[in-house]
Structure formats: C-alpha cells, structure tokens
C-alpha cells in the first residue's frame, strides 16, 4: 500500500461492476512532510463472503512527469471511446537551488500546467494553456465526460482565492490529444472545500475557506443542463456548535 498521505484520488470506471473500477492515487504529503510524485493503481481483486481483496501497484510514468505536489486534483475524462487522466494545480517545495536551512520547508504554487496521463501506457504530457495563469492549490475539480471544471483554489503568489471557473476540454482523436481551456462566468471564491456527486447531473460543494481565517458556512449545488454548468446556493445544514466554533474546518 502507499504510505500515509493526503493525496489526489480519481476513479476510472471500466464497467458497471465495481471489480472493473480502478482507483488512481497520485502525489500527496506524508506525515513526515515529504512530498511524492508517485502514482498508485488500486483495484478490486475478488469478493468472497463480504470480504474484499484489493491490489495496489505503483505506476511508472514517463514523459512530462508531474512534480511531487499536494493540494492538487486528478480526474478522468472520456472522449471517443478512450480515457485519460488530468492532473492540475497544487503546491510543492521550492526548488533545491533555492532551499536553505531557513527555507527548507517553504512551498510554492506549482506551474499552471495541465498534465494528461495515459493510465494504460504510463505516458504523461504537459500542456501550457494561456487561460491558466496560476497553479491553484486546494481547488475543487469536477469531471464530466470530456471536460474538467476547476472552481476556486488559492494562489500563494497573490494570496487570492480565485472566483474564476475554468472549463478544460480534452479531445482524444486517433492522433495527438487536443486540450482547450475556457474561462466561464459564475464562479465562486473559496479553497479547501469538499465536492461530492449526488446524481448524474448534480454535485454539492461543502466547507472550505472564504479567507484565511473565515470558514465557509454556505453550501452550493453545481448542476448541468444541456451541457451548461450552473452554480447556486443551497440551504445549509444546522451546523453543530463544534463545527461553528472550531478553529479547524474540513477540506479536501
């Protein structure tokens, strides 16, 4: 199994049966504050008497391998009968050339590159898109068909939580993939929130931070109608006093 860490995880659905699903675990920070660029593949081997057996293997990547990072995202897109992993954002330690005793654990935003990862062959390719100017960390990502939507996130360079909404579309023809980014209207500014899917066309965003010391107590519904994305506020739960007054708020 991979060492303890808080990583980015995605699911590759190979069919309706759970045995055909694979879970990809990438990057993350360990309890020793070490960062990893490793990728692991976890899959179900068998189910017997309610006992599930998993297999976890390390996946070697070649090409433009994403540097070790945390606070990033990894998703799966589907196009023309093929699938591809999409890695974006996050933070990493400053380069070894700039690391001193005082700055050894200093982190910086990763470059705003989009990495396409072929899970079958382990090939990774980096794309530079002019619309993406910051390697946003602790953003929320939603994958739908051939598109990944990036919401929120925090930039260390500007200390700003982005209100932009980015649509990254991946086309997988027989030749080289095509990656395009569009900046959409209607985004919201936050970081470190949790997103969960409630049905085929709806996701819910909970928690996170509005500013460094202000927790985000509202919830949002992200819905898709006719391939258009809509974000609206929803009624928040009756938060318990522990949540309202604690200094720590959950996040991804």
PDB file of N, CA and C in Angstrom, residues 206-240:
ATOM      1  N   UNK A 206     -19.204  21.706  -0.222  1.00  0.00           N
ATOM      2  CA  UNK A 206     -19.406  21.980   1.204  1.00  0.00           C
ATOM      3  C   UNK A 206     -18.077  22.392   1.827  1.00  0.00           C
ATOM      4  N   UNK A 207     -18.139  23.340   2.750  1.00  0.00           N
ATOM      5  CA  UNK A 207     -16.980  23.675   3.576  1.00  0.00           C
ATOM      6  C   UNK A 207     -15.948  24.533   2.872  1.00  0.00           C
ATOM      7  N   UNK A 208     -14.732  24.519   3.425  1.00  0.00           N
ATOM      8  CA  UNK A 208     -13.657  25.312   2.874  1.00  0.00           C
ATOM      9  C   UNK A 208     -13.501  26.652   3.564  1.00  0.00           C
ATOM     10  N   UNK A 209     -12.735  27.517   2.927  1.00  0.00           N
ATOM     11  CA  UNK A 209     -12.444  28.840   3.477  1.00  0.00           C
ATOM     12  C   UNK A 209     -12.769  29.926   2.456  1.00  0.00           C
ATOM     13  N   UNK A 210     -13.332  31.054   2.956  1.00  0.00           N
ATOM     14  CA  UNK A 210     -13.520  32.242   2.128  1.00  0.00           C
ATOM     15  C   UNK A 210     -12.264  33.097   2.144  1.00  0.00           C
ATOM     16  N   UNK A 211     -11.708  33.313   3.352  1.00  0.00           N
ATOM     17  CA  UNK A 211     -10.404  33.932   3.539  1.00  0.00           C
ATOM     18  C   UNK A 211      -9.650  33.080   4.549  1.00  0.00           C
ATOM     19  N   UNK A 212      -8.406  33.434   4.839  1.00  0.00           N
ATOM     20  CA  UNK A 212      -7.571  32.567   5.670  1.00  0.00           C
ATOM     21  C   UNK A 212      -8.220  32.210   6.994  1.00  0.00           C
ATOM     22  N   UNK A 213      -8.867  33.161   7.633  1.00  0.00           N
ATOM     23  CA  UNK A 213      -9.407  32.923   8.969  1.00  0.00           C
ATOM     24  C   UNK A 213     -10.926  32.898   8.995  1.00  0.00           C
ATOM     25  N   UNK A 214     -11.548  32.749   7.842  1.00  0.00           N
ATOM     26  CA  UNK A 214     -13.013  32.737   7.792  1.00  0.00           C
ATOM     27  C   UNK A 214     -13.493  31.481   7.079  1.00  0.00           C
ATOM     28  N   UNK A 215     -14.150  30.642   7.863  1.00  0.00           N
ATOM     29  CA  UNK A 215     -14.674  29.411   7.289  1.00  0.00           C
ATOM     30  C   UNK A 215     -15.881  29.716   6.408  1.00  0.00           C
ATOM     31  N   UNK A 216     -16.082  28.824   5.454  1.00  0.00           N
ATOM     32  CA  UNK A 216     -17.185  28.976   4.508  1.00  0.00           C
ATOM     33  C   UNK A 216     -18.351  28.114   4.990  1.00  0.00           C
ATOM     34  N   UNK A 217     -19.400  28.759   5.475  1.00  0.00           N
ATOM     35  CA  UNK A 217     -20.517  28.035   6.087  1.00  0.00           C
ATOM     36  C   UNK A 217     -21.664  27.763   5.119  1.00  0.00           C
ATOM     37  N   UNK A 218     -21.554  28.228   3.878  1.00  0.00           N
ATOM     38  CA  UNK A 218     -22.622  28.016   2.903  1.00  0.00           C
ATOM     39  C   UNK A 218     -22.310  26.785   2.061  1.00  0.00           C
ATOM     40  N   UNK A 219     -23.331  26.244   1.430  1.00  0.00           N
ATOM     41  CA  UNK A 219     -23.191  25.104   0.524  1.00  0.00           C
ATOM     42  C   UNK A 219     -23.700  25.505  -0.858  1.00  0.00           C
ATOM     43  N   UNK A 220     -23.157  24.868  -1.867  1.00  0.00           N
ATOM     44  CA  UNK A 220     -23.563  25.166  -3.244  1.00  0.00           C
ATOM     45  C   UNK A 220     -23.893  23.895  -4.000  1.00  0.00           C
ATOM     46  N   UNK A 221     -24.860  24.019  -4.901  1.00  0.00           N
ATOM     47  CA  UNK A 221     -25.201  22.941  -5.825  1.00  0.00           C
ATOM     48  C   UNK A 221     -24.649  23.314  -7.198  1.00  0.00           C
ATOM     49  N   UNK A 222     -23.916  22.387  -7.794  1.00  0.00           N
ATOM     50  CA  UNK A 222     -23.422  22.555  -9.158  1.00  0.00           C
ATOM     51  C   UNK A 222     -24.211  21.590 -10.033  1.00  0.00           C
ATOM     52  N   UNK A 223     -24.967  22.123 -10.983  1.00  0.00           N
ATOM     53  CA  UNK A 223     -25.813  21.280 -11.828  1.00  0.00           C
ATOM     54  C   UNK A 223     -25.486  21.510 -13.295  1.00  0.00           C
ATOM     55  N   UNK A 224     -25.788  20.498 -14.107  1.00  0.00           N
ATOM     56  CA  UNK A 224     -25.539  20.560 -15.540  1.00  0.00           C
ATOM     57  C   UNK A 224     -26.849  20.350 -16.277  1.00  0.00           C
ATOM     58  N   UNK A 225     -27.150  21.306 -17.157  1.00  0.00           N
ATOM     59  CA  UNK A 225     -28.334  21.210 -18.001  1.00  0.00           C
ATOM     60  C   UNK A 225     -27.933  21.580 -19.424  1.00  0.00           C
ATOM     61  N   UNK A 226     -28.160  20.663 -20.344  1.00  0.00           N
ATOM     62  CA  UNK A 226     -27.790  20.885 -21.743  1.00  0.00           C
ATOM     63  C   UNK A 226     -26.322  21.272 -21.878  1.00  0.00           C
ATOM     64  N   UNK A 227     -25.478  20.555 -21.109  1.00  0.00           N
ATOM     65  CA  UNK A 227     -24.025  20.785 -21.124  1.00  0.00           C
ATOM     66  C   UNK A 227     -23.633  22.173 -20.644  1.00  0.00           C
ATOM     67  N   UNK A 228     -24.516  22.851 -19.933  1.00  0.00           N
ATOM     68  CA  UNK A 228     -24.201  24.139 -19.322  1.00  0.00           C
ATOM     69  C   UNK A 228     -24.149  23.962 -17.815  1.00  0.00           C
ATOM     70  N   UNK A 229     -23.156  24.591 -17.201  1.00  0.00           N
ATOM     71  CA  UNK A 229     -22.958  24.453 -15.771  1.00  0.00           C
ATOM     72  C   UNK A 229     -23.627  25.616 -15.031  1.00  0.00           C
ATOM     73  N   UNK A 230     -24.316  25.299 -13.947  1.00  0.00           N
ATOM     74  CA  UNK A 230     -24.972  26.315 -13.127  1.00  0.00           C
ATOM     75  C   UNK A 230     -24.606  26.083 -11.665  1.00  0.00           C
ATOM     76  N   UNK A 231     -24.343  27.172 -10.947  1.00  0.00           N
ATOM     77  CA  UNK A 231     -23.978  27.091  -9.530  1.00  0.00           C
ATOM     78  C   UNK A 231     -24.948  27.950  -8.736  1.00  0.00           C
ATOM     79  N   UNK A 232     -25.518  27.377  -7.697  1.00  0.00           N
ATOM     80  CA  UNK A 232     -26.440  28.129  -6.857  1.00  0.00           C
ATOM     81  C   UNK A 232     -26.243  27.719  -5.403  1.00  0.00           C
ATOM     82  N   UNK A 233     -26.612  28.625  -4.504  1.00  0.00           N
ATOM     83  CA  UNK A 233     -26.550  28.299  -3.088  1.00  0.00           C
ATOM     84  C   UNK A 233     -27.697  27.382  -2.708  1.00  0.00           C
ATOM     85  N   UNK A 234     -27.452  26.527  -1.738  1.00  0.00           N
ATOM     86  CA  UNK A 234     -28.494  25.654  -1.230  1.00  0.00           C
ATOM     87  C   UNK A 234     -28.617  25.862   0.281  1.00  0.00           C
ATOM     88  N   UNK A 235     -29.674  25.357   0.848  1.00  0.00           N
ATOM     89  CA  UNK A 235     -29.883  25.502   2.288  1.00  0.00           C
ATOM     90  C   UNK A 235     -28.799  24.721   3.031  1.00  0.00           C
ATOM     91  N   UNK A 236     -28.126  25.400   3.939  1.00  0.00           N
ATOM     92  CA  UNK A 236     -27.039  24.765   4.679  1.00  0.00           C
ATOM     93  C   UNK A 236     -27.584  23.940   5.835  1.00  0.00           C
ATOM     94  N   UNK A 237     -26.829  22.950   6.273  1.00  0.00           N
ATOM     95  CA  UNK A 237     -27.253  22.173   7.441  1.00  0.00           C
ATOM     96  C   UNK A 237     -27.258  23.049   8.693  1.00  0.00           C
ATOM     97  N   UNK A 238     -27.892  22.549   9.724  1.00  0.00           N
ATOM     98  CA  UNK A 238     -27.841  23.209  11.027  1.00  0.00           C
ATOM     99  C   UNK A 238     -26.544  22.778  11.693  1.00  0.00           C
ATOM    100  N   UNK A 239     -25.483  23.556  11.431  1.00  0.00           N
ATOM    101  CA  UNK A 239     -24.163  23.174  11.913  1.00  0.00           C
ATOM    102  C   UNK A 239     -24.154  23.046  13.439  1.00  0.00           C
ATOM    103  N   UNK A 240     -23.444  22.061  13.941  1.00  0.00           N
ATOM    104  CA  UNK A 240     -23.319  21.873  15.387  1.00  0.00           C
ATOM    105  C   UNK A 240     -22.378  22.936  15.955  1.00  0.00           C
TER     106      UNK A 240
END
